[in-house]
mmCIF file of C-alpha atoms in Angstrom:
data_model
loop_
_atom_site.group_PDB
_atom_site.id
_atom_site.type_symbol
_atom_site.label_atom_id
_atom_site.label_comp_id
_atom_site.label_asym_id
_atom_site.label_seq_id
_atom_site.Cartn_x
_atom_site.Cartn_y
_atom_site.Cartn_z
ATOM 1 C CA UNK A 265 -121.344 27.210 202.032
ATOM 2 C CA UNK A 266 -117.711 27.650 203.009
ATOM 3 C CA UNK A 267 -117.449 24.692 200.520
ATOM 4 C CA UNK A 268 -119.001 25.753 197.729
ATOM 5 C CA UNK A 269 -117.400 29.271 197.825
ATOM 6 C CA UNK A 270 -113.717 27.733 197.881
ATOM 7 C CA UNK A 271 -114.825 25.704 195.441
ATOM 8 C CA UNK A 272 -115.686 28.532 193.183
ATOM 9 C CA UNK A 273 -112.640 30.684 194.618
ATOM 10 C CA UNK A 274 -110.160 27.335 192.876
ATOM 11 C CA UNK A 275 -112.064 27.747 189.987
ATOM 12 C CA UNK A 276 -111.984 31.259 189.075
ATOM 13 C CA UNK A 277 -108.070 30.646 189.517
ATOM 14 C CA UNK A 278 -107.619 28.262 186.788
ATOM 15 C CA UNK A 279 -109.461 29.931 184.626
ATOM 16 C CA UNK A 280 -107.750 32.640 184.661
ATOM 17 C CA UNK A 281 -104.602 30.223 184.731
ATOM 18 C CA UNK A 282 -106.411 29.578 182.359
ATOM 19 C CA UNK A 283 -106.500 32.990 179.930
ATOM 20 C CA UNK A 284 -103.311 33.561 178.256
ATOM 21 C CA UNK A 285 -101.230 36.822 179.258
ATOM 22 C CA UNK A 286 -102.243 39.724 177.927
ATOM 23 C CA UNK A 287 -98.835 40.865 175.190
ATOM 24 C CA UNK A 288 -97.028 44.688 175.949
ATOM 25 C CA UNK A 289 -97.335 45.538 172.615
ATOM 26 C CA UNK A 290 -100.865 45.757 173.097
ATOM 27 C CA UNK A 291 -100.678 48.187 175.531
ATOM 28 C CA UNK A 292 -98.467 50.303 173.234
ATOM 29 C CA UNK A 293 -100.623 50.026 170.410
ATOM 30 C CA UNK A 294 -103.183 50.779 172.638
ATOM 31 C CA UNK A 295 -101.379 54.456 174.019
ATOM 32 C CA UNK A 296 -99.772 54.895 170.585
ATOM 33 C CA UNK A 297 -101.442 58.242 169.181
ATOM 34 C CA UNK A 298 -104.059 57.807 166.474
ATOM 35 C CA UNK A 299 -103.961 60.654 163.971
ATOM 36 C CA UNK A 300 -100.299 59.573 162.365
ATOM 37 C CA UNK A 301 -101.266 61.533 158.766
ATOM 38 C CA UNK A 302 -98.407 64.481 157.841
ATOM 39 C CA UNK A 303 -100.893 66.943 159.023
ATOM 40 C CA UNK A 304 -101.541 65.474 161.836
ATOM 41 C CA UNK A 305 -98.213 64.420 162.827
ATOM 42 C CA UNK A 306 -97.195 69.014 161.784
ATOM 43 C CA UNK A 307 -99.766 69.035 163.994
ATOM 44 C CA UNK A 308 -98.253 67.243 167.249
ATOM 45 C CA UNK A 309 -94.782 67.997 166.647
ATOM 46 C CA UNK A 310 -92.424 70.766 168.376
ATOM 47 C CA UNK A 311 -92.406 74.444 168.300
ATOM 48 C CA UNK A 312 -89.117 74.124 166.455
ATOM 49 C CA UNK A 313 -89.877 71.031 163.790
ATOM 50 C CA UNK A 314 -93.148 73.330 163.126
ATOM 51 C CA UNK A 315 -90.298 75.602 162.128
ATOM 52 C CA UNK A 316 -88.282 73.217 160.367
ATOM 53 C CA UNK A 317 -90.941 71.967 157.681
ATOM 54 C CA UNK A 318 -93.049 74.847 157.563
ATOM 55 C CA UNK A 319 -89.480 77.037 155.622
ATOM 56 C CA UNK A 320 -89.068 73.775 153.705
ATOM 57 C CA UNK A 321 -92.686 73.975 152.822
ATOM 58 C CA UNK A 322 -91.595 77.413 152.030
ATOM 59 C CA UNK A 323 -88.410 76.759 149.778
ATOM 60 C CA UNK A 324 -90.540 74.006 147.955
ATOM 61 C CA UNK A 325 -93.225 76.749 146.685
ATOM 62 C CA UNK A 326 -90.487 79.410 146.243
ATOM 63 C CA UNK A 327 -88.296 76.061 144.063
ATOM 64 C CA UNK A 328 -91.527 75.137 141.665
ATOM 65 C CA UNK A 329 -92.069 79.620 140.945
ATOM 66 C CA UNK A 330 -88.927 80.227 140.281
ATOM 67 C CA UNK A 331 -89.282 77.657 137.590
ATOM 68 C CA UNK A 332 -92.342 78.456 136.420
ATOM 69 C CA UNK A 333 -90.671 82.394 135.778
ATOM 70 C CA UNK A 334 -87.498 81.716 134.617
ATOM 71 C CA UNK A 335 -88.763 78.989 131.764
ATOM 72 C CA UNK A 336 -91.258 81.705 130.741
ATOM 73 C CA UNK A 337 -89.112 84.032 130.429
ATOM 74 C CA UNK A 338 -86.555 82.044 128.518
ATOM 75 C CA UNK A 339 -88.861 81.303 125.691
ATOM 76 C CA UNK A 340 -90.781 84.038 125.386
ATOM 77 C CA UNK A 341 -86.910 85.799 125.467
ATOM 78 C CA UNK A 342 -84.992 82.317 123.584
ATOM 79 C CA UNK A 343 -87.319 82.858 120.057
ATOM 80 C CA UNK A 344 -87.620 86.680 120.551
ATOM 81 C CA UNK A 345 -83.865 86.626 120.151
ATOM 82 C CA UNK A 346 -83.240 83.637 117.584
ATOM 83 C CA UNK A 347 -85.960 85.660 116.232
ATOM 84 C CA UNK A 348 -84.231 88.353 115.613
ATOM 85 C CA UNK A 349 -80.697 86.462 114.894
ATOM 86 C CA UNK A 350 -82.282 85.806 111.236
ATOM 87 C CA UNK A 351 -82.919 88.302 110.040
ATOM 88 C CA UNK A 352 -79.751 89.513 110.646
ATOM 89 C CA UNK A 353 -78.793 86.830 108.759
ATOM 90 C CA UNK A 354 -80.243 88.464 106.045
ATOM 91 C CA UNK A 355 -79.342 91.877 102.999
ATOM 92 C CA UNK A 356 -78.803 94.958 105.880
ATOM 93 C CA UNK A 357 -76.887 97.598 106.033
ATOM 94 C CA UNK A 358 -76.019 98.460 109.937
ATOM 95 C CA UNK A 359 -78.413 101.251 109.616
ATOM 96 C CA UNK A 360 -81.455 99.332 109.115
ATOM 97 C CA UNK A 361 -80.598 96.554 111.267
ATOM 98 C CA UNK A 362 -80.995 99.230 113.734
ATOM 99 C CA UNK A 363 -83.619 100.736 112.578
ATOM 100 C CA UNK A 364 -85.725 97.673 112.739
ATOM 101 C CA UNK A 365 -85.065 97.083 116.474
ATOM 102 C CA UNK A 366 -86.153 100.772 117.409
ATOM 103 C CA UNK A 367 -86.487 100.941 120.688
ATOM 104 C CA UNK A 368 -87.235 98.316 121.515
ATOM 105 C CA UNK A 369 -86.029 95.921 125.391
ATOM 106 C CA UNK A 370 -84.336 93.012 124.014
ATOM 107 C CA UNK A 371 -81.360 91.093 124.605
ATOM 108 C CA UNK A 372 -80.454 91.446 120.529
ATOM 109 C CA UNK A 373 -82.115 95.445 120.230
ATOM 110 C CA UNK A 374 -79.158 96.457 122.809
ATOM 111 C CA UNK A 375 -76.912 94.394 120.566
ATOM 112 C CA UNK A 376 -78.092 96.537 117.347
ATOM 113 C CA UNK A 377 -78.821 99.553 119.167
ATOM 114 C CA UNK A 378 -75.428 99.353 120.323
ATOM 115 C CA UNK A 379 -73.129 98.900 118.115
ATOM 116 C CA UNK A 380 -75.274 100.888 115.830
ATOM 117 C CA UNK A 381 -74.326 104.124 117.958
ATOM 118 C CA UNK A 382 -70.604 103.599 118.233
ATOM 119 C CA UNK A 383 -70.711 103.256 114.523
ATOM 120 C CA UNK A 384 -72.432 107.075 115.300
ATOM 121 C CA UNK A 385 -69.521 108.011 117.679
ATOM 122 C CA UNK A 386 -67.551 107.023 115.616
ATOM 123 C CA UNK A 387 -68.686 108.999 112.425
ATOM 124 C CA UNK A 388 -69.263 106.658 109.745
ATOM 125 C CA UNK A 389 -65.412 105.758 109.588
ATOM 126 C CA UNK A 390 -65.189 101.393 108.807
ATOM 127 C CA UNK A 391 -61.739 101.101 109.607
ATOM 128 C CA UNK A 392 -60.390 98.351 112.358
ATOM 129 C CA UNK A 393 -60.263 100.725 115.304
ATOM 130 C CA UNK A 394 -64.275 99.905 114.690
ATOM 131 C CA UNK A 395 -64.752 96.642 115.148
ATOM 132 C CA UNK A 396 -62.533 95.780 118.369
ATOM 133 C CA UNK A 397 -65.061 99.646 120.262
ATOM 134 C CA UNK A 398 -67.626 96.873 118.711
ATOM 135 C CA UNK A 399 -66.590 93.896 120.403
ATOM 136 C CA UNK A 400 -66.687 95.617 123.424
ATOM 137 C CA UNK A 401 -69.706 96.963 123.487
ATOM 138 C CA UNK A 402 -71.490 94.191 121.935
ATOM 139 C CA UNK A 403 -69.256 91.807 125.054
ATOM 140 C CA UNK A 404 -70.392 93.603 127.504
ATOM 141 C CA UNK A 405 -73.604 93.921 126.044
ATOM 142 C CA UNK A 406 -73.931 90.766 126.842
ATOM 143 C CA UNK A 407 -72.664 89.935 130.270
ATOM 144 C CA UNK A 408 -75.107 91.937 131.431
ATOM 145 C CA UNK A 409 -78.339 90.486 129.619
ATOM 146 C CA UNK A 410 -76.384 86.811 130.437
ATOM 147 C CA UNK A 411 -76.637 88.122 134.392
ATOM 148 C CA UNK A 412 -80.281 89.787 133.353
ATOM 149 C CA UNK A 413 -81.315 86.236 132.398
ATOM 150 C CA UNK A 414 -79.398 84.932 135.555
ATOM 151 C CA UNK A 415 -80.720 86.332 138.033
ATOM 152 C CA UNK A 416 -83.636 84.262 139.963
ATOM 153 C CA UNK A 417 -81.141 80.892 140.270
ATOM 154 C CA UNK A 418 -79.014 81.076 142.806
ATOM 155 C CA UNK A 419 -82.136 80.395 144.824
ATOM 156 C CA UNK A 420 -82.584 77.577 143.485
ATOM 157 C CA UNK A 421 -78.755 76.430 143.967
ATOM 158 C CA UNK A 422 -79.133 77.608 147.942
ATOM 159 C CA UNK A 423 -82.428 75.201 148.319
ATOM 160 C CA UNK A 424 -80.640 72.636 146.961
ATOM 161 C CA UNK A 425 -77.028 72.469 148.874
ATOM 162 C CA UNK A 426 -79.172 73.928 152.622
ATOM 163 C CA UNK A 427 -82.054 71.879 152.315
ATOM 164 C CA UNK A 428 -81.500 68.204 153.166
ATOM 165 C CA UNK A 429 -79.395 69.993 155.544
ATOM 166 C CA UNK A 430 -81.934 71.987 157.257
ATOM 167 C CA UNK A 431 -84.660 68.496 156.943
ATOM 168 C CA UNK A 432 -81.310 67.205 158.817
ATOM 169 C CA UNK A 433 -82.078 69.463 161.154
ATOM 170 C CA UNK A 434 -85.104 68.464 162.425
ATOM 171 C CA UNK A 435 -84.533 65.380 162.848
ATOM 172 C CA UNK A 436 -81.873 65.350 164.962
ATOM 173 C CA UNK A 437 -84.883 66.841 167.178
ATOM 174 C CA UNK A 438 -87.167 64.575 166.438
ATOM 175 C CA UNK A 439 -85.044 62.234 168.069
ATOM 176 C CA UNK A 440 -84.491 64.080 170.275
ATOM 177 C CA UNK A 441 -87.402 64.926 172.190
ATOM 178 C CA UNK A 442 -88.371 60.805 170.870
ATOM 179 C CA UNK A 443 -85.838 60.512 174.462
ATOM 180 C CA UNK A 444 -86.160 63.113 176.189
ATOM 181 C CA UNK A 445 -90.035 61.364 176.711
ATOM 182 C CA UNK A 446 -88.106 57.909 176.984
ATOM 183 C CA UNK A 447 -86.275 59.690 179.961
ATOM 184 C CA UNK A 448 -89.314 61.849 181.700
ATOM 185 C CA UNK A 449 -92.263 58.696 181.129
ATOM 186 C CA UNK A 450 -89.157 55.965 182.665
ATOM 187 C CA UNK A 451 -90.089 53.347 179.413
ATOM 188 C CA UNK A 452 -89.099 52.504 176.332
ATOM 189 C CA UNK A 453 -92.477 52.379 175.648
ATOM 190 C CA UNK A 454 -93.405 51.949 171.578
ATOM 191 C CA UNK A 455 -96.447 54.777 172.331
ATOM 192 C CA UNK A 456 -93.139 57.570 174.260
ATOM 193 C CA UNK A 457 -90.762 57.137 171.256
ATOM 194 C CA UNK A 458 -93.116 56.691 167.722
ATOM 195 C CA UNK A 459 -94.489 61.021 167.747
ATOM 196 C CA UNK A 460 -90.480 62.113 167.885
ATOM 197 C CA UNK A 461 -89.687 59.511 165.183
ATOM 198 C CA UNK A 462 -92.707 60.273 163.252
ATOM 199 C CA UNK A 463 -91.708 63.515 163.393
ATOM 200 C CA UNK A 464 -88.207 63.281 162.947
ATOM 201 C CA UNK A 465 -89.200 61.334 158.957
ATOM 202 C CA UNK A 466 -91.568 63.770 157.847
ATOM 203 C CA UNK A 467 -88.636 66.385 158.120
ATOM 204 C CA UNK A 468 -86.362 64.115 156.649
ATOM 205 C CA UNK A 469 -88.901 63.773 153.397
ATOM 206 C CA UNK A 470 -89.312 67.293 153.567
ATOM 207 C CA UNK A 471 -85.831 67.827 153.197
ATOM 208 C CA UNK A 472 -85.539 65.911 150.615
ATOM 209 C CA UNK A 473 -88.671 67.097 148.966
ATOM 210 C CA UNK A 474 -87.652 70.389 148.256
ATOM 211 C CA UNK A 475 -83.918 69.365 148.349
ATOM 212 C CA UNK A 476 -84.293 67.419 145.341
ATOM 213 C CA UNK A 477 -86.434 69.383 142.300
ATOM 214 C CA UNK A 478 -84.623 72.399 142.680
ATOM 215 C CA UNK A 479 -81.811 70.594 141.485
ATOM 216 C CA UNK A 480 -82.751 69.100 139.155
ATOM 217 C CA UNK A 481 -84.986 72.611 138.035
ATOM 218 C CA UNK A 482 -81.887 74.205 138.613
ATOM 219 C CA UNK A 483 -79.823 72.020 135.869
ATOM 220 C CA UNK A 484 -82.354 72.600 133.206
ATOM 221 C CA UNK A 485 -82.720 76.480 132.945
ATOM 222 C CA UNK A 486 -78.988 76.023 133.534
ATOM 223 C CA UNK A 487 -79.350 74.514 129.920
ATOM 224 C CA UNK A 488 -81.203 76.779 128.788
ATOM 225 C CA UNK A 489 -79.448 79.691 130.078
ATOM 226 C CA UNK A 490 -76.351 78.450 128.168
ATOM 227 C CA UNK A 491 -78.845 77.588 124.932
ATOM 228 C CA UNK A 492 -79.834 81.698 124.933
ATOM 229 C CA UNK A 493 -76.021 83.208 125.830
ATOM 230 C CA UNK A 494 -75.276 80.504 122.351
ATOM 231 C CA UNK A 495 -78.486 82.561 120.925
ATOM 232 C CA UNK A 496 -76.803 86.886 121.630
ATOM 233 C CA UNK A 497 -73.068 84.715 120.956
ATOM 234 C CA UNK A 498 -75.169 83.870 117.394
ATOM 235 C CA UNK A 499 -76.280 88.038 117.092
ATOM 236 C CA UNK A 500 -73.063 89.525 118.643
ATOM 237 C CA UNK A 501 -71.285 87.641 115.565
ATOM 238 C CA UNK A 502 -73.821 88.076 112.942
ATOM 239 C CA UNK A 503 -73.731 91.919 113.930
ATOM 240 C CA UNK A 504 -69.910 92.077 113.047
ATOM 241 C CA UNK A 505 -70.115 90.286 109.907
ATOM 242 C CA UNK A 506 -72.259 92.709 109.357
ATOM 243 C CA UNK A 507 -70.226 95.791 109.892
ATOM 244 C CA UNK A 508 -66.671 94.623 108.226
ATOM 245 C CA UNK A 509 -68.512 93.804 105.588
ATOM 246 C CA UNK A 510 -70.349 97.619 105.087
ATOM 247 C CA UNK A 511 -66.043 98.307 105.889
ATOM 248 C CA UNK A 512 -65.019 95.562 102.895
ATOM 249 C CA UNK A 513 -68.299 97.468 100.339
ATOM 250 C CA UNK A 514 -67.136 100.917 101.380
ATOM 251 C CA UNK A 515 -63.056 99.956 100.263
ATOM 252 C CA UNK A 516 -64.190 98.187 97.428
ATOM 253 C CA UNK A 517 -66.044 101.538 96.286
ATOM 254 C CA UNK A 518 -63.108 103.691 97.448
ATOM 255 C CA UNK A 519 -61.175 101.958 95.049
ATOM 256 C CA UNK A 520 -63.402 101.402 92.593
ATOM 257 C CA UNK A 521 -63.583 105.363 92.299
ATOM 258 C CA UNK A 522 -59.962 105.765 92.839
ATOM 259 C CA UNK A 523 -59.735 104.275 89.265
#
């Protein structure tokens, strides 16, 4: 019997020796967290990394909100400014233009009302001084309307400039967590390193997702605002021409009366 048991032990030893050794990475894979989806990484992230991710998500939402609001505003105000500017190109007087603008609050209507107000304060005297005063008023109204249409674009510039660095902060913090995990577990196992690295990469990705659209949308809106300012400049030029035309006609009538 002892010989039989001894033979079994020898055979068992031979079979164990013949089996291939279990690789270390198989053990690591067994220990890896199974949920490495973006939501899973967010849920398992450190509170600091979570705060960074939430802030970047809010910044991205603000970017698209500003884009939608400013696009609608630019199209609406730009179409109205173009319509009023084309109307000024017709044969009309300043009084007719003022009556047509009425009490509207759009940019070109404000320009017309400001011009008519200066003509009224000047007592109907059409001279070089009136043209200079009208030009000054138009310049101030243009500046005010330009500031109004540009409101909100500063947020895009801020997001585009800071979001990559905020994402980088989350990246650094996630890598720090990975090294802390290595130090506490006294191992370089992938199961310890992977979660922190994944969180870091997710923070970087969110930083880019927030920053890149903000920069592109900001440049697009800046071009749209520049076109809108050009329309206001055209309207101001038409008003100056209208005032100058009325002055020339009045001087012509006075000259004919003197004859």
